[in-house]
């Protein structure tokens, strides 16, 4: 498709936004960035902008912690949240909200729920008796490790739910994509505990050959990959039955092993990537030298052919006044009673077509002050971005734009030079 020279070494992919065609990631220094599949480029925040515990709920907005503050990094700028207690963990929510967790103080943490870019606290809670261990989200529930299980908190309102009681301290946990079940590795136990979120109880345990070290869930919820405490292999558990279906040889990295959409499991063997059928445990393909690459599977239909008419600018005829409109009607009526002019005269009477002009748009915001602040931050070749305000369903929408330009290529160049996410649209000028 394309390549970008000098791309950073990716440590983890945070998500994919199919609408924008953007993959978000953090590199090995902890610096967040984006891979734009439509534009064919890679962009990052400044080298000093390093995040811990980075995550994304929508594949576009990146959240994390830096210097005890919660940080949100988007294409339009940076947002910060600071509390009296330093923040340690963030949980981005699908609806755009953010749940933050303070640094431990004798096993006690404070939770706050906000809705960026506002910093007003919508809900808060204090949870005591925690220990070092998994702190994850499954569905709309937060699971925070205790000496004998998990404290459970509702993410949408920070309400406490009954705790999960285990036979020992949890050391790893992972949720199914829907959040209906939680698989838990317990210290010293050779079976996985399975928590049913809707029943609020532990179900039948998933037996293992030995003690596990780490867990990784299939994005489609078919298989659970289990890393043994020792060895270079992975156990495959069928999520539907909680029973083991086989073992594959593989190293364990941040990107591999993973389960592809067709049920094939990607593994690393030496310098190669080997694909294994999840149902039969048979090898289906080997990619020589593939271990040198970073792998991320995803679905995207963004390069489907577009109908030609979709990219044609819309042109409108605008009358200057009611009188002008009446005059036009009168002229048309008079013309109906006259003889048509010669062909060459008629050709001269045809109006000159509108000239297409191209505008670069960076954002469409409802808050005028935020739009103005963004516009002040965007300057390309000495030209400052400006606001264009339109009404949509009775609500003013403030668009941050540059232009217009005489050609689409020129507009695209300005958009790229800005270093920000943008799109180009046509504006007809008489």
Coordinates of C-alpha atoms in Angstrom, one line a residue:
X1 CA 0.0 0.0 0.0
X2 CA 2.6 2.5 1.1
X3 CA 5.6 2.9 3.4
X4 CA 6.8 5.6 5.7
X5 CA 10.6 6.0 6.2
X6 CA 11.9 6.6 9.7
X7 CA 8.8 5.1 11.5
X8 CA 9.2 4.6 15.2
X9 CA 9.6 1.2 16.9
X10 CA 6.1 0.4 18.1
X11 CA 5.8 -1.0 21.7
X12 CA 2.0 -1.5 21.7
X13 CA -1.0 -0.7 19.4
X14 CA -3.8 1.0 21.4
X15 CA -6.6 0.7 18.8
X16 CA -8.0 1.3 15.4
X17 CA -10.6 3.9 14.2
X18 CA -12.1 2.5 11.0
X19 CA -14.0 5.8 10.4
X20 CA -10.8 7.9 10.4
X21 CA -8.5 5.1 9.1
X22 CA -6.1 5.7 12.0
X23 CA -4.1 3.2 14.1
X24 CA -3.0 4.6 17.5
X25 CA 0.1 3.3 19.2
X26 CA 2.9 4.1 21.7
X27 CA 6.6 3.6 20.8
X28 CA 9.2 2.0 22.9
X29 CA 9.9 5.3 24.6
X30 CA 6.2 5.7 25.6
X31 CA 5.5 8.5 23.0
X32 CA 2.1 8.2 21.5
X33 CA 1.4 8.4 17.7
X34 CA -0.9 7.7 14.8
X35 CA -0.6 5.8 11.6
X36 CA -3.0 7.4 9.0
X37 CA -3.9 4.8 6.4
X38 CA -5.6 7.4 4.2
X39 CA -2.8 9.9 4.0
X40 CA 0.0 7.3 4.2
X41 CA 2.0 8.9 7.0
X42 CA 3.0 8.4 10.7
X43 CA 2.8 11.3 13.2
X44 CA 3.8 11.5 16.9
X45 CA 3.7 13.8 19.8
X46 CA 6.9 15.5 21.0
X47 CA 9.6 13.3 22.5
X48 CA 8.9 14.8 25.9
X49 CA 5.3 13.7 25.8
X50 CA 5.6 10.2 27.2
X51 CA 2.6 8.2 28.6
X52 CA 2.4 5.4 31.1
X53 CA -0.6 3.0 31.0
X54 CA -1.7 4.3 27.6
X55 CA -5.1 3.2 26.2
X56 CA -7.8 4.1 23.8
X57 CA -11.5 3.3 23.7
X58 CA -12.3 4.5 20.2
X59 CA -8.9 3.9 18.5
X60 CA -8.4 7.7 17.9
X61 CA -8.2 9.4 21.3
X62 CA -5.1 8.3 23.3
X63 CA -5.2 8.5 27.1
X64 CA -2.5 7.9 29.6
X65 CA -0.6 9.2 32.7
X66 CA 2.3 11.5 32.7
X67 CA 3.8 13.2 35.7
X68 CA 0.8 12.3 37.9
X69 CA -1.6 13.8 35.4
X70 CA -4.2 12.2 33.2
X71 CA -3.5 13.1 29.6
X72 CA -5.7 12.9 26.5
X73 CA -3.9 13.2 23.1
X74 CA -6.1 13.8 20.0
X75 CA -5.6 15.2 16.5
X76 CA -6.8 18.6 17.7
X77 CA -4.6 19.0 20.8
X78 CA -3.8 17.9 24.3
X79 CA -5.9 17.9 27.4
X80 CA -4.8 17.4 31.0
X81 CA -6.4 16.5 34.3
X82 CA -4.6 17.1 37.6
X83 CA -5.8 16.2 41.1
X84 CA -4.4 16.7 44.5
X85 CA -3.5 13.0 44.6
X86 CA -1.2 12.0 41.7
X87 CA -3.0 9.8 39.2
X88 CA -1.7 6.4 38.3
X89 CA -4.2 4.6 36.0
X90 CA -6.8 5.7 33.5
X91 CA -9.8 3.8 32.0
X92 CA -11.1 5.4 28.8
X93 CA -14.8 4.7 28.2
X94 CA -16.6 4.1 24.9
X95 CA -18.9 7.1 25.4
X96 CA -15.9 9.5 25.7
X97 CA -15.8 9.6 29.5
X98 CA -12.7 8.9 31.5
X99 CA -12.3 7.1 34.8
X100 CA -9.0 7.9 36.7
X101 CA -7.5 6.1 39.6
X102 CA -5.1 7.8 42.1
X103 CA -1.8 6.4 43.2
X104 CA -2.0 3.8 46.0
X105 CA -1.8 5.1 49.6
X106 CA -1.7 2.1 52.0
X107 CA -3.9 0.1 49.6
X108 CA -6.5 2.9 49.3
X109 CA -7.2 4.7 45.9
X110 CA -9.6 7.4 44.8
X111 CA -11.6 7.1 41.6
X112 CA -12.9 10.1 39.6
X113 CA -15.1 10.1 36.5
X114 CA -14.9 13.1 34.1
X115 CA -16.0 13.8 30.5
X116 CA -13.1 15.5 28.6
X117 CA -12.4 18.2 27.7
X118 CA -14.4 19.3 30.8
X119 CA -12.6 18.6 34.1
X120 CA -15.6 18.7 36.3
X121 CA -15.9 15.6 38.5
X122 CA -19.1 13.7 37.6
X123 CA -18.7 10.9 40.1
X124 CA -16.1 9.8 42.7
X125 CA -15.4 6.9 45.0
X126 CA -12.8 5.5 47.4
X127 CA -11.7 1.9 47.3
X128 CA -9.6 0.4 50.1
X129 CA -7.8 -2.9 50.7
X130 CA -6.1 -3.1 47.3
X131 CA -2.8 -4.7 46.4
X132 CA -0.4 -4.8 43.4
X133 CA -2.1 -6.8 40.7
X134 CA -4.4 -6.6 37.8
X135 CA -6.5 -3.5 37.4
X136 CA -8.5 -3.9 34.3
X137 CA -11.9 -3.1 32.7
X138 CA -14.3 -5.8 31.4
X139 CA -17.4 -4.5 29.7
X140 CA -18.6 -1.7 32.0
X141 CA -17.0 -3.0 35.1
X142 CA -13.6 -2.2 36.7
X143 CA -11.8 -5.0 38.5
X144 CA -9.2 -4.0 41.1
X145 CA -7.0 -6.7 42.7
X146 CA -7.3 -7.4 46.5
X147 CA -5.4 -10.0 48.6
X148 CA -8.1 -12.6 47.9
X149 CA -9.9 -11.5 44.7
X150 CA -11.2 -8.3 43.1
X151 CA -13.0 -5.2 44.2
X152 CA -15.7 -4.5 41.5
X153 CA -16.7 -1.0 40.5
X154 CA -19.4 0.1 37.9
X155 CA -17.5 2.3 35.4
X156 CA -20.6 4.5 34.5
X157 CA -21.3 5.7 38.0
X158 CA -18.5 4.3 40.2
X159 CA -20.9 2.3 42.3
X160 CA -19.4 -0.6 44.3
X161 CA -20.6 -4.1 43.5
X162 CA -20.0 -7.3 45.5
X163 CA -16.4 -8.4 45.5
X164 CA -15.0 -11.5 43.8
X165 CA -13.5 -13.9 46.4
X166 CA -10.8 -16.3 45.2
X167 CA -8.5 -18.9 46.8
X168 CA -5.5 -16.5 46.5
X169 CA -4.2 -13.3 45.1
X170 CA -4.9 -12.7 41.4
X171 CA -1.8 -12.2 39.2
X172 CA -3.4 -11.9 35.7
X173 CA -7.0 -11.4 34.4
X174 CA -8.7 -10.8 31.0
X175 CA -12.3 -10.2 30.0
X176 CA -14.2 -11.6 27.1
X177 CA -15.0 -8.9 24.5
X178 CA -18.6 -8.6 25.7
X179 CA -17.5 -8.5 29.4
X180 CA -19.8 -11.4 30.3
X181 CA -16.9 -13.4 31.8
X182 CA -13.6 -12.8 33.5
X183 CA -10.7 -15.3 33.3
X184 CA -8.4 -15.1 36.3
X185 CA -5.0 -16.6 37.0
X186 CA -4.5 -17.1 40.7
X187 CA -1.1 -17.3 42.4
X188 CA -0.1 -21.0 42.9
X189 CA -3.2 -22.4 41.1
X190 CA -3.0 -24.6 38.0
X191 CA -6.6 -23.7 36.9
X192 CA -8.1 -20.5 35.8
X193 CA -11.0 -19.0 37.8
X194 CA -13.9 -18.0 35.6
X195 CA -16.2 -15.2 36.9
X196 CA -19.7 -14.9 35.4
X197 CA -20.5 -11.2 35.5
X198 CA -24.3 -11.5 35.1
X199 CA -24.7 -14.3 37.7
X200 CA -22.1 -12.6 40.0
X201 CA -20.6 -16.0 40.8
X202 CA -17.5 -18.2 39.9
X203 CA -18.2 -20.9 37.4
X204 CA -16.3 -24.1 36.6
X205 CA -12.6 -23.6 36.6
X206 CA -10.5 -24.0 33.4
X207 CA -7.8 -26.6 34.0
X208 CA -4.3 -26.1 32.9
X209 CA -1.1 -28.3 32.6
X210 CA 0.8 -26.0 35.0
X211 CA 0.7 -22.6 36.6
X212 CA 0.0 -19.7 34.2
X213 CA 1.8 -16.4 33.9
X214 CA -0.2 -14.2 31.5
X215 CA -3.5 -14.2 29.6
X216 CA -4.5 -12.8 26.2
X217 CA -8.1 -12.8 24.7
X218 CA -9.1 -13.4 21.1
X219 CA -10.7 -10.1 19.9
X220 CA -13.7 -12.1 18.7
X221 CA -14.0 -14.1 21.9
X222 CA -13.3 -17.6 20.6
X223 CA -10.0 -18.5 22.1
X224 CA -8.0 -17.6 25.2
X225 CA -4.2 -17.7 25.0
X226 CA -2.4 -18.6 28.2
X227 CA 1.3 -18.1 28.8
X228 CA 2.9 -20.7 31.0
X229 CA 5.1 -19.7 33.9
X230 CA 8.1 -21.3 32.1
X231 CA 8.7 -22.4 28.5
X232 CA 8.2 -21.0 25.0
X233 CA 4.7 -22.1 24.3
X234 CA 1.0 -21.0 24.7
X235 CA -2.0 -23.0 25.8
X236 CA -5.2 -22.5 23.8
X237 CA -8.5 -22.5 25.8
X238 CA -11.9 -22.6 24.0
X239 CA -13.8 -19.7 25.6
X240 CA -17.2 -21.4 25.0
X241 CA -16.3 -24.5 27.0
X242 CA -13.4 -23.2 29.2
X243 CA -11.5 -26.3 28.2
X244 CA -8.0 -26.6 26.6
X245 CA -7.9 -27.4 22.9
X246 CA -4.1 -27.6 22.4
X247 CA -0.6 -26.1 22.8
X248 CA 1.4 -24.1 20.3
X249 CA 5.1 -23.3 20.3
X250 CA 5.7 -19.5 20.4
X251 CA 7.6 -16.7 22.0
X252 CA 5.4 -14.3 23.9
X253 CA 5.6 -10.6 22.8
X254 CA 3.3 -7.6 23.0
X255 CA 2.0 -8.3 19.4
X256 CA 2.3 -12.1 19.1
X257 CA 0.7 -14.5 19.6
X258 CA -2.7 -13.3 18.5
X259 CA -5.9 -14.9 17.0
X260 CA -6.8 -13.7 13.5
X261 CA -10.4 -13.2 12.3
X262 CA -10.4 -16.6 10.6
X263 CA -9.4 -18.5 13.8
X264 CA -5.8 -18.9 12.8
X265 CA -3.3 -18.3 15.6
X266 CA -0.1 -16.3 14.8
X267 CA 3.0 -17.6 16.6
X268 CA 6.7 -16.7 16.6
X269 CA 9.2 -19.5 16.1
X270 CA 12.8 -18.4 15.8
X271 CA 13.0 -15.7 13.1
X272 CA 9.7 -16.7 11.5
X273 CA 6.0 -16.1 12.1
X274 CA 4.0 -19.4 11.9
X275 CA 0.2 -19.5 11.5
X276 CA -1.6 -22.4 13.3
X277 CA -5.2 -23.4 12.7
X278 CA -7.0 -23.0 16.1
X279 CA -9.4 -25.9 15.4
X280 CA -6.8 -28.6 14.3
X281 CA -3.5 -27.2 15.7
X282 CA -2.0 -27.7 12.2
X283 CA 0.5 -25.2 10.8
X284 CA -1.0 -23.4 7.8
X285 CA 1.6 -20.9 6.7
X286 CA 5.1 -19.7 7.6
X287 CA 6.4 -16.1 7.0
X288 CA 10.2 -16.3 6.8
X289 CA 11.8 -13.5 8.7
X290 CA 8.4 -12.3 9.9
X291 CA 9.5 -12.1 13.6
X292 CA 11.4 -8.9 12.7
X293 CA 8.2 -7.1 12.1
X294 CA 5.5 -5.8 14.5
X295 CA 2.1 -7.4 13.8
X296 CA -1.4 -6.0 14.3
X297 CA -4.5 -7.6 12.8
X298 CA -7.6 -5.5 11.9
X299 CA -10.5 -5.1 9.5
X300 CA -11.0 -2.0 7.3
X301 CA -13.0 -1.3 4.2
X302 CA -11.7 2.2 3.7
X303 CA -10.1 1.6 0.3
X304 CA -13.4 0.5 -1.4
X305 CA -14.0 2.3 -4.7
X306 CA -16.1 5.4 -4.4
X307 CA -18.8 6.5 -6.9
X308 CA -17.5 9.3 -9.0
X309 CA -20.4 11.5 -8.1
X310 CA -19.5 11.5 -4.4
X311 CA -16.5 13.7 -5.0
X312 CA -18.3 16.3 -7.2
X313 CA -18.8 19.7 -5.4
X314 CA -22.3 20.8 -4.9
X315 CA -23.2 24.2 -6.5
X316 CA -26.1 26.5 -5.6
X317 CA -27.7 29.3 -7.4
X318 CA -28.3 32.2 -5.0
X319 CA -30.6 35.1 -5.9
X320 CA -29.7 38.6 -4.6
X321 CA -33.3 39.7 -3.9
X322 CA -37.0 39.1 -4.5
X323 CA -36.9 41.9 -7.1
X324 CA -34.1 40.2 -9.0
X325 CA -36.0 36.9 -9.0
X326 CA -39.2 38.7 -10.3
X327 CA -37.1 40.3 -13.0
X328 CA -35.6 37.0 -14.0
X329 CA -39.1 35.5 -14.3
X330 CA -40.3 38.4 -16.4
X331 CA -37.3 38.1 -18.7
X332 CA -37.9 34.4 -19.2
X333 CA -41.6 35.1 -20.1
X334 CA -40.6 37.7 -22.6
X335 CA -38.1 35.4 -24.2
X336 CA -40.8 32.8 -24.8
X337 CA -42.5 35.2 -27.2
X338 CA -39.4 36.1 -29.2
X339 CA -37.4 34.3 -31.9
X340 CA -34.3 32.4 -30.6
X341 CA -31.0 34.2 -31.3
X342 CA -28.5 32.7 -33.7
X343 CA -26.4 29.8 -32.4
X344 CA -23.2 31.9 -31.8
X345 CA -25.2 34.6 -29.9
X346 CA -26.8 31.9 -27.7
X347 CA -23.4 30.4 -26.9
X348 CA -22.2 33.8 -25.7
X349 CA -25.2 34.1 -23.5
X350 CA -24.3 30.9 -21.5
X351 CA -23.1 31.7 -18.0
X352 CA -19.5 31.1 -17.1
X353 CA -19.3 27.9 -14.9
X354 CA -18.4 28.4 -11.3
X355 CA -14.8 28.0 -10.4
X356 CA -14.1 25.3 -7.8
X357 CA -12.1 26.4 -4.7
X358 CA -10.7 24.0 -2.1
X359 CA -10.8 24.5 1.6
X360 CA -8.8 22.6 4.3
X361 CA -10.8 21.8 7.4
X362 CA -9.2 20.7 10.7
X363 CA -12.2 20.4 13.1
X364 CA -15.8 21.2 13.6
X365 CA -16.5 22.2 17.2
X366 CA -19.6 23.3 19.1
X367 CA -17.7 25.4 21.6
X368 CA -16.5 28.6 20.0
X369 CA -13.7 29.3 22.5
X370 CA -12.2 25.9 21.8
X371 CA -12.4 26.4 18.1
X372 CA -10.7 29.8 18.4
X373 CA -8.0 28.4 20.5
X374 CA -7.4 25.6 18.0
X375 CA -7.3 28.1 15.1
X376 CA -4.6 30.2 16.9
X377 CA -2.4 27.0 17.1
X378 CA -2.6 26.4 13.3
X379 CA -0.3 28.4 11.0
X380 CA 0.9 27.2 7.6
X381 CA 3.2 29.4 5.5
X382 CA 2.3 32.4 7.5
X383 CA -1.4 32.0 7.1
X384 CA -3.5 31.5 10.2
X385 CA -6.5 29.3 10.4
X386 CA -9.9 31.0 10.8
X387 CA -13.4 30.1 11.9
X388 CA -16.4 29.5 9.6
X389 CA -19.6 29.3 11.6
X390 CA -22.7 27.6 10.2
X391 CA -26.1 26.5 11.7
X392 CA -27.0 22.8 11.8
X393 CA -30.4 21.9 13.3
X394 CA -30.4 25.3 15.0
X395 CA -27.0 24.7 16.6
X396 CA -24.0 26.8 15.6
X397 CA -21.0 24.7 14.4
X398 CA -17.6 26.4 14.3
X399 CA -15.3 24.9 11.7
X400 CA -11.5 25.6 11.8
X401 CA -10.3 26.1 8.2
X402 CA -7.5 27.3 5.9
X403 CA -8.1 28.5 2.3
X404 CA -9.7 28.5 -0.1
X405 CA -7.1 27.3 -2.6
X406 CA -7.3 27.1 -6.4
X407 CA -6.5 23.4 -6.6
X408 CA -7.0 20.3 -4.5
X409 CA -3.3 19.5 -4.7
X410 CA -2.4 22.8 -3.1
X411 CA -5.0 22.3 -0.3
X412 CA -3.7 18.8 0.4
X413 CA -0.2 20.1 0.6
X414 CA -1.3 22.7 3.2
X415 CA -3.1 20.1 5.2
X416 CA 0.0 17.9 5.3
X417 CA 2.3 20.8 6.2
X418 CA 0.1 21.6 9.2
X419 CA 1.0 18.2 10.8
X420 CA -2.6 17.7 11.9
X421 CA -5.5 15.6 10.9
X422 CA -7.5 17.3 8.2
X423 CA -9.9 16.9 5.3
X424 CA -10.4 18.8 2.1
X425 CA -13.8 19.9 0.7
X426 CA -14.9 21.9 -2.4
X427 CA -16.5 25.3 -2.1
X428 CA -17.9 26.7 -5.3
X429 CA -17.2 30.4 -6.0
X430 CA -19.1 32.4 -8.7

